[in-house]
Amino acid sequence: MKLGIVGLPNVGKSTLFNAITKAGAEAANYPFCTIEPNIGVVAVPDERLNVLHDIYNSKKTIHTTIEFCDIAGLVKGASKGEGLGNKFLGHIREVAAIVHVVRCFENDNIVHVDGTIDPISDIETINTELILSDLEILERLKARLSKNSKGDKSIKREFDMIEKIVEFLGQGNSARAMDLNDEEKGYMESLNLLSSKPIIYITNVSEEDVSNEDNPYVLKVKEFAKTEKAEIVVVCAEIEAEIAELSDDEREMFLEELGIKESGLNQLIHASYSLLDLISYITAGEPEVRAWTIKRGTKAPQAAGKIHTDFEKGFIRAETIAYDKLIDCEGNLAKAREKGLIRSEGKDYVVKDGDVIHFLFNV
């Protein structure tokens, strides 16, 4: 899973990226500090793996990962190439979801590219550039379809769908905010429009406001996020930078002192899984304990295919038990089998979050 971190210059993108990935991307108080996207891979925390590691005395524990891409700050005119905009928009096209960092703090020492703190204006600036880029692509597609239609009903249907999207975008709306049926959603996905990508808004606040639920800037972003069915995470990038330097025990104490329930990274990961409708299943044993990320609703053969394509092709059945029930049996599979807790599931079984699975297959 690849997430692209975007935002106007000097909103705290690279500071946050450094903190959550410890990748050491340059962070400076001037626009276009980031030109080529910085990449950082983060392990997804999952306490279930640690518990199973201890039970099975596993040689390896492998967490699933998220790839974060720190994309340079966008400005007005990016869709026309301003501020190296075309290059930056190309990087956004490659990600599964957008993480939009929005400045929600006052600080006279950090310049704002537009000279004033207005998170909704900042959001609209970037969304507008994504929309304009999408409209350019759609107009080219319309022109091509118009030439080739010649009474073809399927092309006419596609042309009408594009017209519907263009009209919606032309009103200043992002494609992700459209109400679509399943067929239309499938077509929208095939277009890979920038403004249709799922989005998480990260409101970057000051240390004093990190536990303040009444920050007026944050409240405005929350209201806007509802219109796009977007996720929102409140963080202080400076605090996250401090947390990144601490041990696990020190981190917990530090967060507790500040009244923060969990780190910004963990909040972001939860929001990402929720937004993209992802879950994890687990394979466990003495050689290794490992988490595998799949789309909610994935059936057993396709889940097995995440491990190896041969597992999906030769799938016979899946022996599975819910993590909680396995822990109730202290990880003892024989005991779990005696209690009838291990199920034998076929090709139509829909894998659930936390399933501990052993796949049987023909080579």
Tab-separated table of C-alpha atoms in Angstrom:
chain	number	residue	atom	x	y	z
A	1	MET	CA	0.000	0.000	0.000
A	2	LYS	CA	1.458	3.316	-1.100
A	3	LEU	CA	0.214	6.603	0.376
A	4	GLY	CA	1.197	10.014	-0.982
A	5	ILE	CA	1.719	12.861	1.486
A	6	VAL	CA	0.764	16.189	-0.100
A	7	GLY	CA	0.101	19.755	1.007
A	8	LEU	CA	1.081	23.333	0.363
A	9	PRO	CA	4.714	24.254	1.083
A	10	ASN	CA	5.622	24.730	4.776
A	11	VAL	CA	2.629	22.941	6.313
A	12	GLY	CA	4.772	20.311	8.052
A	13	LYS	CA	4.711	17.540	5.425
A	14	SER	CA	8.380	16.625	5.510
A	15	THR	CA	8.602	17.024	9.293
A	16	LEU	CA	5.729	14.577	9.654
A	17	PHE	CA	7.188	12.242	7.039
A	18	ASN	CA	10.538	12.197	8.839
A	19	ALA	CA	8.820	11.463	12.120
A	20	ILE	CA	6.657	8.579	10.961
A	21	THR	CA	9.252	6.940	8.734
A	22	LYS	CA	12.534	8.047	10.351
A	23	ALA	CA	13.763	8.327	6.765
A	24	GLY	CA	15.498	11.651	7.262
A	25	ALA	CA	13.893	13.549	4.379
A	26	GLU	CA	15.064	17.152	4.267
A	27	ALA	CA	12.675	19.584	5.987
A	28	ALA	CA	13.269	23.306	5.574
A	29	ASN	CA	11.371	26.581	5.823
A	30	TYR	CA	11.161	27.376	2.107
A	31	PRO	CA	8.974	26.210	-0.782
A	32	PHE	CA	9.958	23.250	-2.998
A	33	CYS	CA	12.454	21.851	-0.522
A	34	THR	CA	11.192	18.453	-1.724
A	35	ILE	CA	11.440	17.911	-5.488
A	36	GLU	CA	11.841	14.183	-5.979
A	37	PRO	CA	9.464	12.287	-3.669
A	38	ASN	CA	11.049	10.799	-0.567
A	39	ILE	CA	9.999	7.216	0.123
A	40	GLY	CA	9.709	5.579	3.534
A	41	VAL	CA	8.410	2.114	4.408
A	42	VAL	CA	6.742	1.677	7.806
A	43	ALA	CA	5.809	-1.556	9.561
A	44	VAL	CA	2.159	-1.663	10.604
A	45	PRO	CA	2.029	-2.144	14.402
A	46	ASP	CA	0.022	-5.237	15.356
A	47	GLU	CA	0.256	-6.484	18.930
A	48	ARG	CA	-1.322	-9.787	17.854
A	49	LEU	CA	1.886	-10.715	16.048
A	50	ASN	CA	3.991	-10.109	19.151
A	51	VAL	CA	1.701	-12.324	21.241
A	52	LEU	CA	1.811	-15.148	18.690
A	53	HIS	CA	5.582	-14.757	18.340
A	54	ASP	CA	5.981	-15.478	22.057
A	55	ILE	CA	3.532	-18.391	21.971
A	56	TYR	CA	5.228	-20.143	19.056
A	57	ASN	CA	8.758	-18.940	19.830
A	58	SER	CA	8.934	-17.960	16.170
A	59	LYS	CA	12.232	-17.353	14.432
A	60	LYS	CA	10.813	-14.370	12.527
A	61	THR	CA	7.957	-11.906	12.929
A	62	ILE	CA	6.998	-10.038	9.773
A	63	HIS	CA	4.618	-7.112	9.933
A	64	THR	CA	2.772	-5.868	6.892
A	65	THR	CA	3.999	-2.482	5.662
A	66	ILE	CA	2.821	0.864	4.307
A	67	GLU	CA	4.912	2.892	1.875
A	68	PHE	CA	4.763	6.646	2.389
A	69	CYS	CA	5.712	8.954	-0.456
A	70	ASP	CA	6.515	12.564	0.542
A	71	ILE	CA	5.426	14.538	-2.509
A	72	ALA	CA	6.628	18.114	-2.899
A	73	GLY	CA	4.402	21.051	-1.933
A	74	LEU	CA	1.834	21.971	-4.559
A	75	VAL	CA	0.877	25.562	-5.385
A	76	LYS	CA	-1.725	27.353	-7.491
A	77	GLY	CA	-1.105	26.626	-11.143
A	78	ALA	CA	0.425	23.186	-10.549
A	79	SER	CA	-1.871	21.675	-13.197
A	80	LYS	CA	-0.299	24.117	-15.678
A	81	GLY	CA	3.227	23.296	-14.579
A	82	GLU	CA	3.721	25.989	-11.925
A	83	GLY	CA	6.263	25.012	-9.249
A	84	LEU	CA	7.190	21.826	-11.120
A	85	GLY	CA	3.510	20.947	-10.806
A	86	ASN	CA	3.224	18.414	-13.641
A	87	LYS	CA	5.940	16.282	-12.119
A	88	PHE	CA	4.336	16.390	-8.675
A	89	LEU	CA	0.891	15.520	-10.042
A	90	GLY	CA	2.440	12.528	-11.778
A	91	HIS	CA	3.720	11.254	-8.432
A	92	ILE	CA	0.220	11.537	-6.932
A	93	ARG	CA	-1.177	9.401	-9.750
A	94	GLU	CA	0.919	6.449	-8.536
A	95	VAL	CA	-0.445	6.254	-4.968
A	96	ALA	CA	-3.444	4.337	-3.578
A	97	ALA	CA	-4.578	7.198	-1.362
A	98	ILE	CA	-3.675	10.795	-0.581
A	99	VAL	CA	-2.589	12.040	2.838
A	100	HIS	CA	-3.214	15.790	2.723
A	101	VAL	CA	-1.395	17.694	5.474
A	102	VAL	CA	-3.174	20.928	6.369
A	103	ARG	CA	-1.666	23.661	8.525
A	104	CYS	CA	-3.855	24.400	11.555
A	105	PHE	CA	-1.388	26.327	13.708
A	106	GLU	CA	-0.162	29.919	13.998
A	107	ASN	CA	3.572	30.608	13.875
A	108	ASP	CA	5.010	33.908	12.637
A	109	ASN	CA	8.423	32.289	12.176
A	110	ILE	CA	7.171	29.812	9.553
A	111	VAL	CA	6.043	31.475	6.349
A	112	HIS	CA	2.772	30.463	4.729
A	113	VAL	CA	2.896	30.402	0.939
A	114	ASP	CA	-0.330	32.478	0.769
A	115	GLY	CA	0.521	34.689	3.746
A	116	THR	CA	-2.411	33.639	5.943
A	117	ILE	CA	-3.626	30.546	7.848
A	118	ASP	CA	-6.800	29.259	6.199
A	119	PRO	CA	-6.992	25.441	6.044
A	120	ILE	CA	-10.100	25.298	3.835
A	121	SER	CA	-8.503	27.662	1.326
A	122	ASP	CA	-5.373	25.471	1.397
A	123	ILE	CA	-7.459	22.341	0.782
A	124	GLU	CA	-9.327	24.002	-2.071
A	125	THR	CA	-6.058	25.170	-3.644
A	126	ILE	CA	-4.744	21.629	-3.934
A	127	ASN	CA	-8.095	20.057	-4.788
A	128	THR	CA	-8.551	22.618	-7.562
A	129	GLU	CA	-5.232	21.646	-9.126
A	130	LEU	CA	-6.172	17.956	-9.012
A	131	ILE	CA	-9.589	18.733	-10.521
A	132	LEU	CA	-8.093	20.864	-13.317
A	133	SER	CA	-5.654	18.077	-14.165
A	134	ASP	CA	-8.546	15.584	-14.266
A	135	LEU	CA	-10.668	17.862	-16.474
A	136	GLU	CA	-7.835	18.145	-18.982
A	137	ILE	CA	-7.593	14.357	-19.214
A	138	LEU	CA	-11.370	13.924	-19.465
A	139	GLU	CA	-11.708	16.511	-22.239
A	140	ARG	CA	-9.067	14.661	-24.279
A	141	LEU	CA	-10.898	11.386	-23.676
A	142	LYS	CA	-14.213	12.957	-24.726
A	143	ALA	CA	-12.668	14.188	-27.963
A	144	ARG	CA	-11.314	10.717	-28.747
A	145	LEU	CA	-14.627	8.998	-27.984
A	146	SER	CA	-16.534	11.554	-30.038
A	147	LYS	CA	-14.488	10.639	-33.115
A	148	ASN	CA	-14.989	6.895	-32.642
A	149	SER	CA	-18.626	6.733	-31.509
A	150	LYS	CA	-20.466	6.206	-34.860
A	151	GLY	CA	-23.648	5.025	-33.156
A	152	ASP	CA	-21.880	2.590	-30.787
A	153	LYS	CA	-24.142	2.433	-27.710
A	154	SER	CA	-21.343	1.384	-25.323
A	155	ILE	CA	-19.210	4.345	-26.379
A	156	LYS	CA	-22.230	6.643	-26.047
A	157	ARG	CA	-22.754	5.358	-22.481
A	158	GLU	CA	-19.108	5.983	-21.660
A	159	PHE	CA	-19.279	9.448	-23.222
A	160	ASP	CA	-22.353	10.299	-21.122
A	161	MET	CA	-20.602	9.116	-17.963
A	162	ILE	CA	-17.618	11.337	-18.705
A	163	GLU	CA	-19.974	14.274	-19.315
A	164	LYS	CA	-21.535	13.622	-15.904
A	165	ILE	CA	-18.105	13.620	-14.210
A	166	VAL	CA	-16.973	16.738	-16.084
A	167	GLU	CA	-20.100	18.619	-15.010
A	168	PHE	CA	-19.533	17.601	-11.375
A	169	LEU	CA	-15.846	18.565	-11.423
A	170	GLY	CA	-16.667	21.803	-13.193
A	171	GLN	CA	-18.600	22.891	-10.109
A	172	GLY	CA	-15.391	22.670	-8.076
A	173	ASN	CA	-16.125	19.237	-6.583
A	174	SER	CA	-13.620	16.414	-6.279
A	175	ALA	CA	-14.577	13.191	-8.059
A	176	ARG	CA	-14.380	11.279	-4.763
A	177	ALA	CA	-17.463	13.174	-3.552
A	178	MET	CA	-19.726	11.831	-6.344
A	179	ASP	CA	-22.592	9.479	-5.525
A	180	LEU	CA	-22.157	6.555	-7.918
A	181	ASN	CA	-23.668	3.126	-8.464
A	182	ASP	CA	-21.406	0.049	-8.616
A	183	GLU	CA	-20.990	0.186	-12.396
A	184	GLU	CA	-20.113	3.874	-12.283
A	185	LYS	CA	-17.659	3.286	-9.427
A	186	GLY	CA	-15.892	0.631	-11.482
A	187	TYR	CA	-15.592	3.008	-14.427
A	188	MET	CA	-14.366	5.823	-12.185
A	189	GLU	CA	-11.625	3.539	-10.822
A	190	SER	CA	-10.517	2.712	-14.376
A	191	LEU	CA	-9.966	6.427	-15.080
A	192	ASN	CA	-7.504	6.773	-12.159
A	193	LEU	CA	-8.449	10.419	-11.657
A	194	LEU	CA	-6.399	12.357	-9.114
A	195	SER	CA	-9.452	13.880	-7.432
A	196	SER	CA	-11.133	10.466	-7.102
A	197	LYS	CA	-8.373	9.019	-4.932
A	198	PRO	CA	-9.395	8.345	-1.309
A	199	ILE	CA	-8.057	11.039	1.008
A	200	ILE	CA	-7.061	11.500	4.637
A	201	TYR	CA	-6.763	15.046	5.951
A	202	ILE	CA	-4.053	15.465	8.572
A	203	THR	CA	-4.553	18.640	10.580
A	204	ASN	CA	-1.136	19.708	11.820
A	205	VAL	CA	-1.655	21.596	15.084
A	206	SER	CA	0.602	23.213	17.680
A	207	GLU	CA	1.734	21.308	20.759
A	208	GLU	CA	-0.664	23.368	22.887
A	209	ASP	CA	-3.613	22.348	20.694
A	210	VAL	CA	-2.876	18.645	20.271
A	211	SER	CA	-5.556	17.685	22.825
A	212	ASN	CA	-7.829	20.644	22.120
A	213	GLU	CA	-11.047	19.431	20.495
A	214	ASP	CA	-12.211	23.006	19.870
A	215	ASN	CA	-9.416	24.179	17.581
A	216	PRO	CA	-11.434	26.285	15.076
A	217	TYR	CA	-9.187	25.337	12.157
A	218	VAL	CA	-9.590	21.616	12.874
A	219	LEU	CA	-13.361	21.929	13.239
A	220	LYS	CA	-13.571	23.522	9.793
A	221	VAL	CA	-11.550	20.688	8.245
A	222	LYS	CA	-13.747	18.081	9.959
A	223	GLU	CA	-16.857	19.636	8.436
A	224	PHE	CA	-15.251	19.739	4.991
A	225	ALA	CA	-14.042	16.128	5.256
A	226	LYS	CA	-17.637	14.952	5.722
A	227	THR	CA	-18.524	16.214	2.233
A	228	GLU	CA	-15.909	13.888	0.732
A	229	LYS	CA	-16.390	10.919	3.087
A	230	ALA	CA	-12.751	11.492	3.992
A	231	GLU	CA	-10.855	10.469	7.122
A	232	ILE	CA	-9.260	13.088	9.394
A	233	VAL	CA	-6.352	12.745	11.821
A	234	VAL	CA	-5.219	15.457	14.263
A	235	VAL	CA	-1.467	15.486	14.916
A	236	CYS	CA	1.348	17.780	15.939
A	237	ALA	CA	4.239	17.099	13.566
A	238	GLU	CA	6.748	18.555	16.057
A	239	ILE	CA	5.554	16.148	18.776
A	240	GLU	CA	5.718	13.250	16.320
A	241	ALA	CA	9.321	14.221	15.586
A	242	GLU	CA	10.103	14.031	19.324
A	243	ILE	CA	8.284	10.705	19.694
A	244	ALA	CA	10.311	9.199	16.852
A	245	GLU	CA	13.487	9.568	18.938
A	246	LEU	CA	12.100	7.739	22.000
A	247	SER	CA	12.081	4.083	23.012
A	248	ASP	CA	8.726	2.266	23.148
A	249	ASP	CA	8.424	2.684	26.932
A	250	GLU	CA	9.436	6.353	26.827
A	251	ARG	CA	6.999	6.944	23.969
A	252	GLU	CA	4.063	5.575	25.974
A	253	MET	CA	4.936	7.725	28.986
A	254	PHE	CA	5.385	10.820	26.830
A	255	LEU	CA	2.018	10.355	25.093
A	256	GLU	CA	0.310	9.757	28.427
A	257	GLU	CA	1.756	12.967	29.867
A	258	LEU	CA	0.401	14.903	26.890
A	259	GLY	CA	-3.016	13.250	27.073
A	260	ILE	CA	-2.599	11.636	23.635
A	261	LYS	CA	-4.109	8.156	23.257
A	262	GLU	CA	-1.896	7.004	20.395
A	263	SER	CA	0.803	8.343	18.102
A	264	GLY	CA	0.000	10.119	14.869
A	265	LEU	CA	1.495	7.203	12.931
A	266	ASN	CA	-0.886	4.704	14.537
A	267	GLN	CA	-3.823	7.045	13.955
A	268	LEU	CA	-2.806	7.429	10.329
A	269	ILE	CA	-2.482	3.672	9.835
A	270	HIS	CA	-5.930	3.039	11.344
A	271	ALA	CA	-7.407	5.770	9.156
A	272	SER	CA	-5.699	4.298	6.067
A	273	TYR	CA	-7.077	0.819	6.711
A	274	SER	CA	-10.551	2.234	7.335
A	275	LEU	CA	-10.473	4.461	4.243
A	276	LEU	CA	-9.245	1.703	1.916
A	277	ASP	CA	-11.393	-0.976	3.612
A	278	LEU	CA	-8.427	-3.202	4.457
A	279	ILE	CA	-7.990	-5.980	7.027
A	280	SER	CA	-5.174	-8.332	8.036
A	281	TYR	CA	-5.077	-12.095	8.451
A	282	ILE	CA	-2.220	-13.978	10.093
A	283	THR	CA	-0.122	-17.053	9.399
A	284	ALA	CA	1.650	-18.392	12.467
A	285	GLY	CA	4.102	-21.071	13.433
A	286	GLU	CA	7.625	-21.728	14.626
A	287	PRO	CA	9.325	-20.587	11.379
A	288	GLU	CA	7.518	-17.216	11.333
A	289	VAL	CA	4.508	-15.180	12.350
A	290	ARG	CA	3.295	-12.887	9.600
A	291	ALA	CA	0.452	-10.475	8.832
A	292	TRP	CA	-1.030	-10.202	5.345
A	293	THR	CA	-3.133	-7.212	4.263
A	294	ILE	CA	-6.158	-7.814	2.041
A	295	LYS	CA	-9.299	-5.977	0.979
A	296	ARG	CA	-12.298	-6.608	3.218
A	297	GLY	CA	-14.533	-9.163	1.498
A	298	THR	CA	-11.636	-11.147	-0.025
A	299	LYS	CA	-12.339	-14.873	-0.333
A	300	ALA	CA	-9.954	-17.560	0.905
A	301	PRO	CA	-8.313	-18.520	-2.441
A	302	GLN	CA	-7.503	-14.894	-3.265
A	303	ALA	CA	-6.224	-14.327	0.280
A	304	ALA	CA	-3.971	-17.359	-0.192
A	305	GLY	CA	-2.759	-15.801	-3.433
A	306	LYS	CA	-1.246	-12.956	-1.410
A	307	ILE	CA	1.280	-15.492	-0.107
A	308	HIS	CA	1.956	-17.135	-3.459
A	309	THR	CA	0.054	-17.467	-6.731
A	310	ASP	CA	0.406	-21.280	-6.462
A	311	PHE	CA	-1.603	-21.165	-3.223
A	312	GLU	CA	-4.528	-19.622	-5.080
A	313	LYS	CA	-4.271	-21.851	-8.152
A	314	GLY	CA	-4.080	-25.077	-6.131
A	315	PHE	CA	-6.319	-24.010	-3.242
A	316	ILE	CA	-8.020	-26.925	-1.449
A	317	ARG	CA	-9.227	-25.407	1.818
A	318	ALA	CA	-8.298	-23.053	4.629
A	319	GLU	CA	-8.010	-24.162	8.232
A	320	THR	CA	-8.817	-21.059	10.222
A	321	ILE	CA	-9.429	-19.855	13.744
A	322	ALA	CA	-10.170	-16.386	15.083
A	323	TYR	CA	-7.168	-14.853	16.865
A	324	ASP	CA	-9.112	-14.285	20.116
A	325	LYS	CA	-10.242	-17.915	20.258
A	326	LEU	CA	-6.710	-19.137	19.616
A	327	ILE	CA	-5.431	-16.998	22.487
A	328	ASP	CA	-8.179	-18.407	24.738
A	329	CYS	CA	-6.598	-21.796	24.013
A	330	GLU	CA	-3.126	-20.362	24.818
A	331	GLY	CA	-2.117	-20.883	21.204
A	332	ASN	CA	-2.537	-24.657	21.511
A	333	LEU	CA	-3.915	-25.795	18.159
A	334	ALA	CA	-4.631	-29.313	19.413
A	335	LYS	CA	-6.717	-27.887	22.244
A	336	ALA	CA	-8.498	-25.555	19.828
A	337	ARG	CA	-9.208	-28.490	17.511
A	338	GLU	CA	-10.651	-30.529	20.379
A	339	LYS	CA	-13.027	-27.675	21.163
A	340	GLY	CA	-14.085	-27.476	17.526
A	341	LEU	CA	-12.733	-23.948	17.162
A	342	ILE	CA	-10.647	-24.646	14.067
A	343	ARG	CA	-12.851	-24.463	11.009
A	344	SER	CA	-12.267	-25.984	7.587
A	345	GLU	CA	-13.361	-23.401	5.020
A	346	GLY	CA	-13.743	-23.695	1.258
A	347	LYS	CA	-13.451	-21.407	-1.758
A	348	ASP	CA	-16.397	-19.200	-0.820
A	349	TYR	CA	-15.155	-18.351	2.664
A	350	VAL	CA	-14.709	-14.605	3.208
A	351	VAL	CA	-11.607	-14.006	5.323
A	352	LYS	CA	-12.094	-11.908	8.455
A	353	ASP	CA	-9.727	-9.550	10.248
A	354	GLY	CA	-7.592	-11.472	12.729
A	355	ASP	CA	-8.158	-14.900	11.193
A	356	VAL	CA	-5.171	-17.167	11.836
A	357	ILE	CA	-5.044	-19.356	8.737
A	358	HIS	CA	-3.254	-22.431	7.435
A	359	PHE	CA	-3.845	-22.990	3.713
A	360	LEU	CA	-3.900	-26.441	2.108
A	361	PHE	CA	-3.213	-26.575	-1.625
A	362	ASN	CA	-2.081	-28.781	-4.505
A	363	VAL	CA	1.212	-27.963	-6.172
